[in-house]
Coordinates of N, CA and C in Angstrom, one line a residue:
Chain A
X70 N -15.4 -11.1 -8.6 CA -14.4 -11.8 -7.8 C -14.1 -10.9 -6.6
X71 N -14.0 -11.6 -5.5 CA -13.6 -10.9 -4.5 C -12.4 -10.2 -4.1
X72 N -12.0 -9.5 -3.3 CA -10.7 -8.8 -3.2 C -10.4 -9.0 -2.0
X73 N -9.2 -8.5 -1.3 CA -8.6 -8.8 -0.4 C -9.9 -8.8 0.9
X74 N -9.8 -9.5 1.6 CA -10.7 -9.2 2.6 C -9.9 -9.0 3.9
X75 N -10.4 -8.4 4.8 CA -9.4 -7.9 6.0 C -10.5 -8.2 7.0
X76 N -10.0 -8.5 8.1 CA -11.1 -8.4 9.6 C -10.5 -8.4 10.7
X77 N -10.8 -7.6 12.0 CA -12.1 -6.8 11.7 C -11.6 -5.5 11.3
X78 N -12.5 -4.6 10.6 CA -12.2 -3.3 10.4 C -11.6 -2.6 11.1
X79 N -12.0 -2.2 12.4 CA -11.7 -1.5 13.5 C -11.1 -2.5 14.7
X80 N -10.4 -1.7 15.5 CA -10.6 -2.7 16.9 C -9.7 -1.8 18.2
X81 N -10.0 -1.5 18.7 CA -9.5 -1.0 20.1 C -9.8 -1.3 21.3
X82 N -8.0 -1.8 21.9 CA -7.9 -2.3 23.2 C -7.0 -1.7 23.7
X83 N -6.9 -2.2 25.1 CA -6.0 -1.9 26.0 C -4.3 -2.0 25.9
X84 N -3.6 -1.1 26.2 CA -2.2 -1.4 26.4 C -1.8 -3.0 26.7
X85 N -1.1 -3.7 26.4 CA -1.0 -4.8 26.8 C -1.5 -6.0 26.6
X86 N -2.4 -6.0 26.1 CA -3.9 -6.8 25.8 C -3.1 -7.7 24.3
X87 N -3.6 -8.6 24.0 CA -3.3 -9.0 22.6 C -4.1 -8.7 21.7
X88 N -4.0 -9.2 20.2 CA -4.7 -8.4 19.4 C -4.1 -9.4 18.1
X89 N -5.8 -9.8 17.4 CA -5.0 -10.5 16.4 C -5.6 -10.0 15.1
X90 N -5.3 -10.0 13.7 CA -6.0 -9.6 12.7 C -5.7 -10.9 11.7
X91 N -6.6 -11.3 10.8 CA -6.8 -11.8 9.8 C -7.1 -11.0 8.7
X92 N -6.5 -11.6 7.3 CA -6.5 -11.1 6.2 C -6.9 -12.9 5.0
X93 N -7.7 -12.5 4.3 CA -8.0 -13.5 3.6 C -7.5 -13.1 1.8
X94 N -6.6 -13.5 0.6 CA -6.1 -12.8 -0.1 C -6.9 -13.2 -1.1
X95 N -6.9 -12.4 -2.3 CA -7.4 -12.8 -3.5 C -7.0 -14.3 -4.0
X96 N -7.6 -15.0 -4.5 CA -7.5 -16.6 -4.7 C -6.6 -16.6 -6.0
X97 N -6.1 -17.3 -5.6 CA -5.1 -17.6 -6.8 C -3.6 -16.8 -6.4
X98 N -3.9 -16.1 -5.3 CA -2.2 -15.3 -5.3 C -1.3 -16.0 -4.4
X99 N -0.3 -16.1 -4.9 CA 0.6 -16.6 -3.9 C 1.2 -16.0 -3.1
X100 N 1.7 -14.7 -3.2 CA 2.5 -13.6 -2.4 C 1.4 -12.7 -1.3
X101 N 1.6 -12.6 -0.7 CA 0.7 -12.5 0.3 C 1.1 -11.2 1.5
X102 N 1.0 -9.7 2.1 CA 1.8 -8.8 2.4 C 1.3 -8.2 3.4
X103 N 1.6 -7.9 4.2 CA 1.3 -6.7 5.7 C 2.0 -6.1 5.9
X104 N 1.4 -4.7 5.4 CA 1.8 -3.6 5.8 C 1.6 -2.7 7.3
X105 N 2.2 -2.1 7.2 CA 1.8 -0.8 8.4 C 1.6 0.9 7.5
X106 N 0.2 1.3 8.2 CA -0.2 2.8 8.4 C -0.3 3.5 9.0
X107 N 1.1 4.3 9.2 CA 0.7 5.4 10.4 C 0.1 6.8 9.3
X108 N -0.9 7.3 10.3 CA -1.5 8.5 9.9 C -0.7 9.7 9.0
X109 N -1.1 10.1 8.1 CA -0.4 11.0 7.2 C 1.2 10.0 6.2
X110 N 1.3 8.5 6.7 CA 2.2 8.3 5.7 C 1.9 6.9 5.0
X111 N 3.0 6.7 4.3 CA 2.7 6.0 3.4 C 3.2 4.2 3.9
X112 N 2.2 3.2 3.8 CA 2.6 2.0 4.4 C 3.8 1.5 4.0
X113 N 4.3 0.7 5.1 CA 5.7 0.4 5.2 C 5.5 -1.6 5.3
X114 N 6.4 -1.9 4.6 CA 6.0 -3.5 4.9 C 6.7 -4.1 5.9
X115 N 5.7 -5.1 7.2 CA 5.7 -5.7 7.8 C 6.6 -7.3 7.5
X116 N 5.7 -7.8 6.5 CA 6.0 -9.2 6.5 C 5.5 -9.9 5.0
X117 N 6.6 -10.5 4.4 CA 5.6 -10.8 2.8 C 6.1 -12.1 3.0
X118 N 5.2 -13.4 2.7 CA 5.1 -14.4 2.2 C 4.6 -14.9 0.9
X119 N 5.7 -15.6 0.4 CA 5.3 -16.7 -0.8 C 4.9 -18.2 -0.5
X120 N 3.5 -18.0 -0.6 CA 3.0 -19.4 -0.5 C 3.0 -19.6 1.2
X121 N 3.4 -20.2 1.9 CA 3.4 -20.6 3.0 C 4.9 -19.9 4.0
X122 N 5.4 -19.7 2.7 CA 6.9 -18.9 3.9 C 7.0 -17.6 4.2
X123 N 7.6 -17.3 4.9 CA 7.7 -15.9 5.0 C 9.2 -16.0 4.6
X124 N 9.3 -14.7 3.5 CA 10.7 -14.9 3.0 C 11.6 -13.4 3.2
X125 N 10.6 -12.2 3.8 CA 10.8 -10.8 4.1 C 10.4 -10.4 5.6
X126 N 10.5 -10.9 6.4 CA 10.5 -10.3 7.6 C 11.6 -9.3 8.3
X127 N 12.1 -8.9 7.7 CA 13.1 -7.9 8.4 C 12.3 -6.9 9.0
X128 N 11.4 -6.2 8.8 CA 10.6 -5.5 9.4 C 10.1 -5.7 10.5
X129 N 9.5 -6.7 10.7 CA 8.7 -7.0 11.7 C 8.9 -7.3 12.8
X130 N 8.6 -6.3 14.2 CA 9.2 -6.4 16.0 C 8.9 -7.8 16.3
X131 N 9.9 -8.5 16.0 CA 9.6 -10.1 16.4 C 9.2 -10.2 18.1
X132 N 9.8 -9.6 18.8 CA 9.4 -9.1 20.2 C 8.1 -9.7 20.6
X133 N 7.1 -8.3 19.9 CA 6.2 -8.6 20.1 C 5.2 -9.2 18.8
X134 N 5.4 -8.9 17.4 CA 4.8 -9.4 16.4 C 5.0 -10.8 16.4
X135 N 3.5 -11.2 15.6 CA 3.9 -12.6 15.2 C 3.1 -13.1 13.7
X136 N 3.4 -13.7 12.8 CA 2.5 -13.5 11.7 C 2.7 -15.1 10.8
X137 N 1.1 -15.7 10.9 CA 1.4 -17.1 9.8 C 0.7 -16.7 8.8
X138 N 1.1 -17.9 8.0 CA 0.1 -17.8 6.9 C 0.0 -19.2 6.4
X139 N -0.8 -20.1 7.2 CA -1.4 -21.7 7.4 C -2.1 -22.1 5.8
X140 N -1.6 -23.1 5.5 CA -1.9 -23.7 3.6 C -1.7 -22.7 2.9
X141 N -0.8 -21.7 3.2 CA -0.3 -21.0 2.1 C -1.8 -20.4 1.3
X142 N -2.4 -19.7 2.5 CA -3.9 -19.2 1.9 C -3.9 -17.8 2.7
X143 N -4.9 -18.3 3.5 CA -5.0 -16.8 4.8 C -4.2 -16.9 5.9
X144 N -3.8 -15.5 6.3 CA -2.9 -15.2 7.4 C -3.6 -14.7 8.2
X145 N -2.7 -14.6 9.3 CA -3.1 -13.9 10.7 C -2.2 -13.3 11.4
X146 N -2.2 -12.1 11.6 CA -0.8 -11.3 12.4 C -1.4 -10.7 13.6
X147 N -0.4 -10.7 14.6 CA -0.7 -11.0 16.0 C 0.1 -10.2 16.6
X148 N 0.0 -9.2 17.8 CA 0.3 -8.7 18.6 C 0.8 -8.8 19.9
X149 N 1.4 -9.0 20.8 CA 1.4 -9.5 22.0 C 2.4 -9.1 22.9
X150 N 2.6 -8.1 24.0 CA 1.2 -7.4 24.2 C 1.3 -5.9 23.2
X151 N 0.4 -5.4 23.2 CA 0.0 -3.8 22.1 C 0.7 -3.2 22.9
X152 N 1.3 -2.2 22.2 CA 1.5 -0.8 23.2 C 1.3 0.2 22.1
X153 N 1.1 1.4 23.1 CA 0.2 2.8 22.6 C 0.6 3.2 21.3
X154 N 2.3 2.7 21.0 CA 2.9 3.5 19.7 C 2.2 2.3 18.6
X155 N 1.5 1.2 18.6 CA 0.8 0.5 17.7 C -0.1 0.7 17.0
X156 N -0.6 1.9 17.3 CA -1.8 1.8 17.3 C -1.3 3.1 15.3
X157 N -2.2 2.0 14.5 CA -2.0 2.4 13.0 C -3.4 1.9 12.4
X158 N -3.2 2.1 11.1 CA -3.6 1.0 9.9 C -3.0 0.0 9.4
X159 N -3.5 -1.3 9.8 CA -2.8 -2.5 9.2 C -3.4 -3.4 7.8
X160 N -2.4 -3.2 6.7 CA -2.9 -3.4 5.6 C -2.4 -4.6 5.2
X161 N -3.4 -5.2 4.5 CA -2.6 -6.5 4.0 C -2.5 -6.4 2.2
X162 N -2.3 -7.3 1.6 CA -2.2 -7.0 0.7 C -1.8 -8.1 -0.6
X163 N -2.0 -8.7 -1.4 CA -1.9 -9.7 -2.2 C -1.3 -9.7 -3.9
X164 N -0.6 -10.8 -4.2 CA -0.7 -10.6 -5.6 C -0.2 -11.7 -5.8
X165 N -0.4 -11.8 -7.4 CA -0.3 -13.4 -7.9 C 1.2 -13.9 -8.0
X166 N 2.4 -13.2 -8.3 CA 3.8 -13.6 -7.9 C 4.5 -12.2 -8.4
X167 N 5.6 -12.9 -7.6 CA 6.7 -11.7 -7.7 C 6.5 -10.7 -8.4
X168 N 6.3 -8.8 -8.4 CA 6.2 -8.4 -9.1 C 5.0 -8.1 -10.1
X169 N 4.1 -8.6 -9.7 CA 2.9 -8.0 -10.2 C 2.3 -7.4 -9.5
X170 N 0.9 -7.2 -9.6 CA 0.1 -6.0 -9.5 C -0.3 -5.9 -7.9
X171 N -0.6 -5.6 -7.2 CA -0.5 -5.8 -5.6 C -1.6 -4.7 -5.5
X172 N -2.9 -6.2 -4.5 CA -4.3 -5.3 -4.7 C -4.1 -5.0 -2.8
X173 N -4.9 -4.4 -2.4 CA -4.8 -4.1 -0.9 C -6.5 -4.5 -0.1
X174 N -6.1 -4.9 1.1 CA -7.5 -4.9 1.6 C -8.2 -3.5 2.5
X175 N -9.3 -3.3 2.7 CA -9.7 -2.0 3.8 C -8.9 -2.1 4.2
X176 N -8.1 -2.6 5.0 CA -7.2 -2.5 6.4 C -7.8 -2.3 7.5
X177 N -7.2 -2.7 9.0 CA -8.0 -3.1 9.8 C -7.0 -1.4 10.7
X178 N -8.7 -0.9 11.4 CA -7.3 0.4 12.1 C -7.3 0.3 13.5
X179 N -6.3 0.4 13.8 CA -6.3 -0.5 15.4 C -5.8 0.5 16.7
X180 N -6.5 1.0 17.8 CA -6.4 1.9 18.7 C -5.8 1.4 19.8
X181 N -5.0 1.5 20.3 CA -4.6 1.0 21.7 C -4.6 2.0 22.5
X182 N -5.1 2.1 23.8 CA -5.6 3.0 24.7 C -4.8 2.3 25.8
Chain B
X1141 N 18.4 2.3 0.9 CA 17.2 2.1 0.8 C 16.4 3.2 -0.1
X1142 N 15.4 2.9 -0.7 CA 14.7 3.5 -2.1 C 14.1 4.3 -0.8
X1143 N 13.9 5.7 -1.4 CA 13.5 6.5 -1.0 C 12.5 7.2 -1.7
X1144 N 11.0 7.6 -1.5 CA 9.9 8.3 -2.2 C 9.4 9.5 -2.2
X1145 N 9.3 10.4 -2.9 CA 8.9 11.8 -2.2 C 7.9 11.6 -3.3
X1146 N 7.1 12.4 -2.9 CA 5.4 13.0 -3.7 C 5.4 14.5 -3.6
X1147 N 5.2 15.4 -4.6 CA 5.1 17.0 -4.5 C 3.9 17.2 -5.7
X1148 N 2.8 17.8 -5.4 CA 2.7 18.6 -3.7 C 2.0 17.4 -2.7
X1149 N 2.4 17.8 -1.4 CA 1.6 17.2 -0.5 C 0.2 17.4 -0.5
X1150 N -0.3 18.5 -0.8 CA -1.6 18.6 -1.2 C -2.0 19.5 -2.0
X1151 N -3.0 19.3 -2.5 CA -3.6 19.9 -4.2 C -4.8 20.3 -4.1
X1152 N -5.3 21.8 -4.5 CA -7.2 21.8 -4.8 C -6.9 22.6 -6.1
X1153 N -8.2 22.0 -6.4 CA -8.5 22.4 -8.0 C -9.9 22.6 -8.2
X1154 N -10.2 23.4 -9.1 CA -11.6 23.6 -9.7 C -12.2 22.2 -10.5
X1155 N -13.2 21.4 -10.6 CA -13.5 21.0 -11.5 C -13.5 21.1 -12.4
X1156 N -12.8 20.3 -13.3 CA -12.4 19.9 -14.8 C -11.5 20.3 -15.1
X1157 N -10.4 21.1 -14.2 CA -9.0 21.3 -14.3 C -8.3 20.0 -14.7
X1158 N -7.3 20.1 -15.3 CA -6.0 18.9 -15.9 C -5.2 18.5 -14.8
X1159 N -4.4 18.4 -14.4 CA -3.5 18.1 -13.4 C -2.7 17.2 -13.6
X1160 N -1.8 17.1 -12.8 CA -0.2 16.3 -12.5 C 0.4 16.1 -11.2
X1161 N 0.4 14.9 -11.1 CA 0.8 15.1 -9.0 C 2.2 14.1 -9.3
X1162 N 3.2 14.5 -8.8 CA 5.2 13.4 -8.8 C 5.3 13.0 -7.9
X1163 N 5.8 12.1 -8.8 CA 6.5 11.0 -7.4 C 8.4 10.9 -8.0
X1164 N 8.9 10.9 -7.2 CA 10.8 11.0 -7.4 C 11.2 9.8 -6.6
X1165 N 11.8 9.2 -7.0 CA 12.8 7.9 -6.4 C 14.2 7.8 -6.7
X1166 N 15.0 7.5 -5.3 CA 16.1 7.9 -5.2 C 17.3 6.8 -6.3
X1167 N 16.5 5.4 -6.2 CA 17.3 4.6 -6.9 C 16.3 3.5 -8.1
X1168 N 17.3 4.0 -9.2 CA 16.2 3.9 -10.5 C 16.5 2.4 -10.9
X1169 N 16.6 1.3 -10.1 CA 17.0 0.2 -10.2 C 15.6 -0.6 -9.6
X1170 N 14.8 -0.1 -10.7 CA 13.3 -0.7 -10.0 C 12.6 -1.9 -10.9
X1171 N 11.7 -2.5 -10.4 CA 11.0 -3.8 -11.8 C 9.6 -2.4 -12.0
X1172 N 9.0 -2.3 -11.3 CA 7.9 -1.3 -11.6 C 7.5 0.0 -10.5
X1173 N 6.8 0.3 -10.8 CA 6.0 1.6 -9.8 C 4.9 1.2 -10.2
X1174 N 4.0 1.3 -9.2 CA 2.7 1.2 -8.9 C 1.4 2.8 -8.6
X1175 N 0.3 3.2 -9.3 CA 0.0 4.3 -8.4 C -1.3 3.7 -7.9
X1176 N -1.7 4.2 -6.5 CA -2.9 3.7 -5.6 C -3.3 5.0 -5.6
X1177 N -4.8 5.0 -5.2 CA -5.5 6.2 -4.5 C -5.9 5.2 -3.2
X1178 N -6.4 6.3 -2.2 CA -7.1 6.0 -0.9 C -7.9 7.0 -0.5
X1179 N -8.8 6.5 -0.1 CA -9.5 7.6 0.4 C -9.4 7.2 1.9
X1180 N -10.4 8.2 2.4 CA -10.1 8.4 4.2 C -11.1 7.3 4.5
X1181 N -10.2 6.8 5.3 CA -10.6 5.5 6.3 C -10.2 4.2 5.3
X1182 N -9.9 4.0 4.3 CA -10.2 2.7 3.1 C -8.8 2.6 3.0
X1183 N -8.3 1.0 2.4 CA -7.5 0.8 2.2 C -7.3 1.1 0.8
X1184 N -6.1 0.8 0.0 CA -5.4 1.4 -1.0 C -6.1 1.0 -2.4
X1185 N -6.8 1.9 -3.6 CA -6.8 1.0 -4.7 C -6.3 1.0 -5.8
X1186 N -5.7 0.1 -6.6 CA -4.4 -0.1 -7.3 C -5.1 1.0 -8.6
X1187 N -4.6 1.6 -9.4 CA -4.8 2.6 -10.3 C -4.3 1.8 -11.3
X1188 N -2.5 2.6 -11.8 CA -1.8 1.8 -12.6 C -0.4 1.4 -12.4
X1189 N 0.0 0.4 -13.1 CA 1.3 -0.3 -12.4 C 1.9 0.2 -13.9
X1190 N 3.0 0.7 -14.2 CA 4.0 0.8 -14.5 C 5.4 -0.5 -14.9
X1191 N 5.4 -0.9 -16.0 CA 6.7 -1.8 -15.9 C 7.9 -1.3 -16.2
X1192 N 9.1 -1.6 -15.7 CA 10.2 -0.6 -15.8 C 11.1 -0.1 -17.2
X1193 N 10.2 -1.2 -18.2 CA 10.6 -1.4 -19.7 C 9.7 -0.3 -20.6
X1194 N 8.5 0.5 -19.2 CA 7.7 1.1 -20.2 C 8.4 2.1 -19.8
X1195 N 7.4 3.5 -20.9 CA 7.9 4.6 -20.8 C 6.1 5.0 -20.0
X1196 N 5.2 4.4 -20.0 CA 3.4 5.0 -19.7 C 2.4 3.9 -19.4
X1197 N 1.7 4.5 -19.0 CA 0.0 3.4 -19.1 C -0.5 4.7 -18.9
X1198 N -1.9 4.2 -19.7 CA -3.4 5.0 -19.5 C -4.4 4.0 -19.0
X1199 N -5.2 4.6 -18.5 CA -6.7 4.0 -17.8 C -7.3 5.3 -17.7
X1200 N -8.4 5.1 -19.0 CA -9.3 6.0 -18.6 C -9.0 7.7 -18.3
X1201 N -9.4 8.4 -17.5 CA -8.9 10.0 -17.7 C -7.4 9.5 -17.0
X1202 N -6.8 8.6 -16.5 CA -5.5 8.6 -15.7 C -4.5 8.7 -16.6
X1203 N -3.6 8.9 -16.7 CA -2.1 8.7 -17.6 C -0.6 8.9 -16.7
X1204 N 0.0 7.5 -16.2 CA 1.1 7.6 -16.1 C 2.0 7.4 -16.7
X1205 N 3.5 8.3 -16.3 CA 4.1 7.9 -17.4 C 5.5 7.9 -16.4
X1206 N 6.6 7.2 -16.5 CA 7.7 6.4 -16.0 C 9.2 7.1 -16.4
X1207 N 10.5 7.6 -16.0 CA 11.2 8.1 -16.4 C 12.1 7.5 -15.6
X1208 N 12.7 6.0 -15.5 CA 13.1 5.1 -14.8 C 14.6 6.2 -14.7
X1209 N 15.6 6.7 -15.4 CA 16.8 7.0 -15.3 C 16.8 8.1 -14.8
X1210 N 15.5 9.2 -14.6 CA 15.6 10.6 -13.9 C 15.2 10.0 -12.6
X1211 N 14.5 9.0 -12.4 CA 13.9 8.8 -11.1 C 12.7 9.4 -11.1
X1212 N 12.1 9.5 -12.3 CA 10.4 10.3 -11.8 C 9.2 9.5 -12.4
X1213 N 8.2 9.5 -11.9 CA 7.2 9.1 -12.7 C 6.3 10.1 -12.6
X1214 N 5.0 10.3 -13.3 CA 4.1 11.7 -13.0 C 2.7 10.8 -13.5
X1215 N 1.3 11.5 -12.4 CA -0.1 11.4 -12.8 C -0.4 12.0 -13.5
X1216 N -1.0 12.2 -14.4 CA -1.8 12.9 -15.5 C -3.4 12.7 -15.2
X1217 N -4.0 13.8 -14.4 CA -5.4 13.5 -14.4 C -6.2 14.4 -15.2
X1218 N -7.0 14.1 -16.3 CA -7.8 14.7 -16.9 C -9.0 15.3 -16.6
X1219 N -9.6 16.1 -16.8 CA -10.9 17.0 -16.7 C -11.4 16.4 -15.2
X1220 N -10.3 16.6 -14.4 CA -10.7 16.2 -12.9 C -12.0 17.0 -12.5
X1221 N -12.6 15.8 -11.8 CA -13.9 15.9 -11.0 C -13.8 15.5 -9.1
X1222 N -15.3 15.9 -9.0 CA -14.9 16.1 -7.4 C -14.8 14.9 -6.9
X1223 N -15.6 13.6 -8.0 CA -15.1 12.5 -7.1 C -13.8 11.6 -7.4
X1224 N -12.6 12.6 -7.7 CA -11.5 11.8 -7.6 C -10.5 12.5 -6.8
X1225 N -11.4 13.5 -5.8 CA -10.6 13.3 -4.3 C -10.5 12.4 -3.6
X1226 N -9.2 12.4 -3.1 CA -8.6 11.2 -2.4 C -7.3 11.1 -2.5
X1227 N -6.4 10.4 -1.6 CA -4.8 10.7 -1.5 C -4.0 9.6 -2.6
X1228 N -3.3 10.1 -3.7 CA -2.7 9.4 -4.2 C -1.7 8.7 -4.3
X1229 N -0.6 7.9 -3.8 CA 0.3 7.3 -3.4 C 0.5 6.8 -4.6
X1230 N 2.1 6.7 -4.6 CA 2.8 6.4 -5.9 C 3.7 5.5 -4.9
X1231 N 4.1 3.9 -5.6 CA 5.0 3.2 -4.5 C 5.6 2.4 -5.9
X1232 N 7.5 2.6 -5.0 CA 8.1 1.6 -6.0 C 8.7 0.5 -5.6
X1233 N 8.4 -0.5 -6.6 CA 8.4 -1.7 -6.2 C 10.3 -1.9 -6.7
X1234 N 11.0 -2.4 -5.5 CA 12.6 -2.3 -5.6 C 13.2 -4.3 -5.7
X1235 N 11.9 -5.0 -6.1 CA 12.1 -6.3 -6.4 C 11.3 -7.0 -5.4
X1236 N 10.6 -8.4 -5.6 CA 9.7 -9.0 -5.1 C 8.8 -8.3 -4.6
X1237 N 8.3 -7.5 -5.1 CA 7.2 -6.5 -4.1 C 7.4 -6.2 -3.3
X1238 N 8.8 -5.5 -3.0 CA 8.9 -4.8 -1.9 C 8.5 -3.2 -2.2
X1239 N 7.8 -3.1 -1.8 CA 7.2 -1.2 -2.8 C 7.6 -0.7 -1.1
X1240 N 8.1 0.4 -1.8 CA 8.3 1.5 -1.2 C 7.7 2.8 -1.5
X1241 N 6.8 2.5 -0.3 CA 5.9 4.2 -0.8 C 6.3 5.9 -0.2
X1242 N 5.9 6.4 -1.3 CA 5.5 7.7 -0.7 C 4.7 8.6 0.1
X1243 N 4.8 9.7 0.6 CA 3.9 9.5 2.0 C 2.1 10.6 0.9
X1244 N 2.2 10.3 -0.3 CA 1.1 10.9 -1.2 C 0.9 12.2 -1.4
X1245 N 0.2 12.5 -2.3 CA -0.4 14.1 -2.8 C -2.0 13.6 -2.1
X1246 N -2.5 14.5 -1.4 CA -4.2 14.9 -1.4 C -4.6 15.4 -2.1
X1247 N -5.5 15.6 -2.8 CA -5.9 15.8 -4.1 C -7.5 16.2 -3.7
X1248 N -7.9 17.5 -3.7 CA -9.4 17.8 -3.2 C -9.8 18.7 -4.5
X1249 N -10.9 18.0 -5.2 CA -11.3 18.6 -6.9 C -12.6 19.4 -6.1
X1250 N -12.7 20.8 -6.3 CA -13.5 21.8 -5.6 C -14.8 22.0 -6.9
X1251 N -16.1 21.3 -6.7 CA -17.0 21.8 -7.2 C -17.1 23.2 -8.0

């Protein structure tokens, strides 16, 4: 069975520029999570949805973040525009409901120049 | 807010040494802890989850064990080998999956 899938791996752009990532979750999970990785620490969560809602966003710079998760399947979190302090590991992350086991994808690492 | 420490920040060892890498959490009002390894460049992979009713799990040479009211849990790694370098993260989950992690032990098992 497949595991979280994340895309694209890498990606580096310009200050300003937009920037979008997709995460595809293990099937069958409902809770659905994006993290943040900055170098040397430990991920911090972005945004967790159940099923189709987001029900934890307190994290997330609505400013510029933006993050769905369309039939309550795969998401996509969005940037607009990047700036230099963005530039991390962005991890997503899945599990079947509340409290269970939470598997992670590669994560996508993202450079803004 | 749940707060995580991991000690040591980083660890080398000879192969086949025993080991033990902590994790401390400030508020023992958790559903589980979770431990992940990572290695460089990869995202996280889940080891063992912890329920807050246990006292342990094992998997294989791993052994965690839970001490919900001191606030600690501890790895237990067996006759460590070189290929279970990689940074260990211990994160606690403080309800709906909100985990709160620690910033990890490195863990380099020296041939």
């Amino acid at each position: 069975e497949a595991g979280v899938v994340q895309s694209p791996r890498y990606k580096i752009i310009e200050k300003k520029q937009p920037v979008a990532f997709w995460c595809n979750p293990i099937s069958g999970h409902n809770t659905l999570y994006w993290y943040l990785q900055n170098l040397g620490q430990g991920p911090e969560l972005l945004i967790r949805y159940e099923n189709e809602e987001a029900v934890d966003d307190s994290q997330l710079p609505k400013d510029r973040f933006s993050a769905e998760r369309l039939k309550g399947v795969d998401s996509t979190l969005k940037i607009q525009p990047a700036e230099l302090g963005d530039s991390a590991v962005y991890l997503c992350a899945s599990s079947f409901s509340q409290n269970t086991e939470a598997f992670f994808g590669q994560g996508t690492r993202l450079t803004v120049v | 807010k749940q707060e995580v420490t991991q000690i040591p920040a980083a660890l080398s060892v000879p192969e086949g040494e025993n080991l033990v890498l902590n994790c401390s959490f400030t508020d023992s009002a958790i559903y589980n802890l979770q431990w992940f390894r990572q290695d460089p460049g990869k995202g996280l992979t889940s080891l063992l989850l912890i329920q807050s009713s246990q006292r342990e799990q094992t998997s294989g040479r791993l052994n965690a064990s839970l001490d919900k009211s001191s606030g600690r849990s501890t790895l237990y790694i067996a006759a460590s080998q070189p290929g279970d370098s990689a940074t260990y993260l211990c994160a606690v989950n403080a309800g709906a999956n909100n985990l709160f992690f620690g910033t990890g032990t490195r863990l380099t098992v020296i041939p």
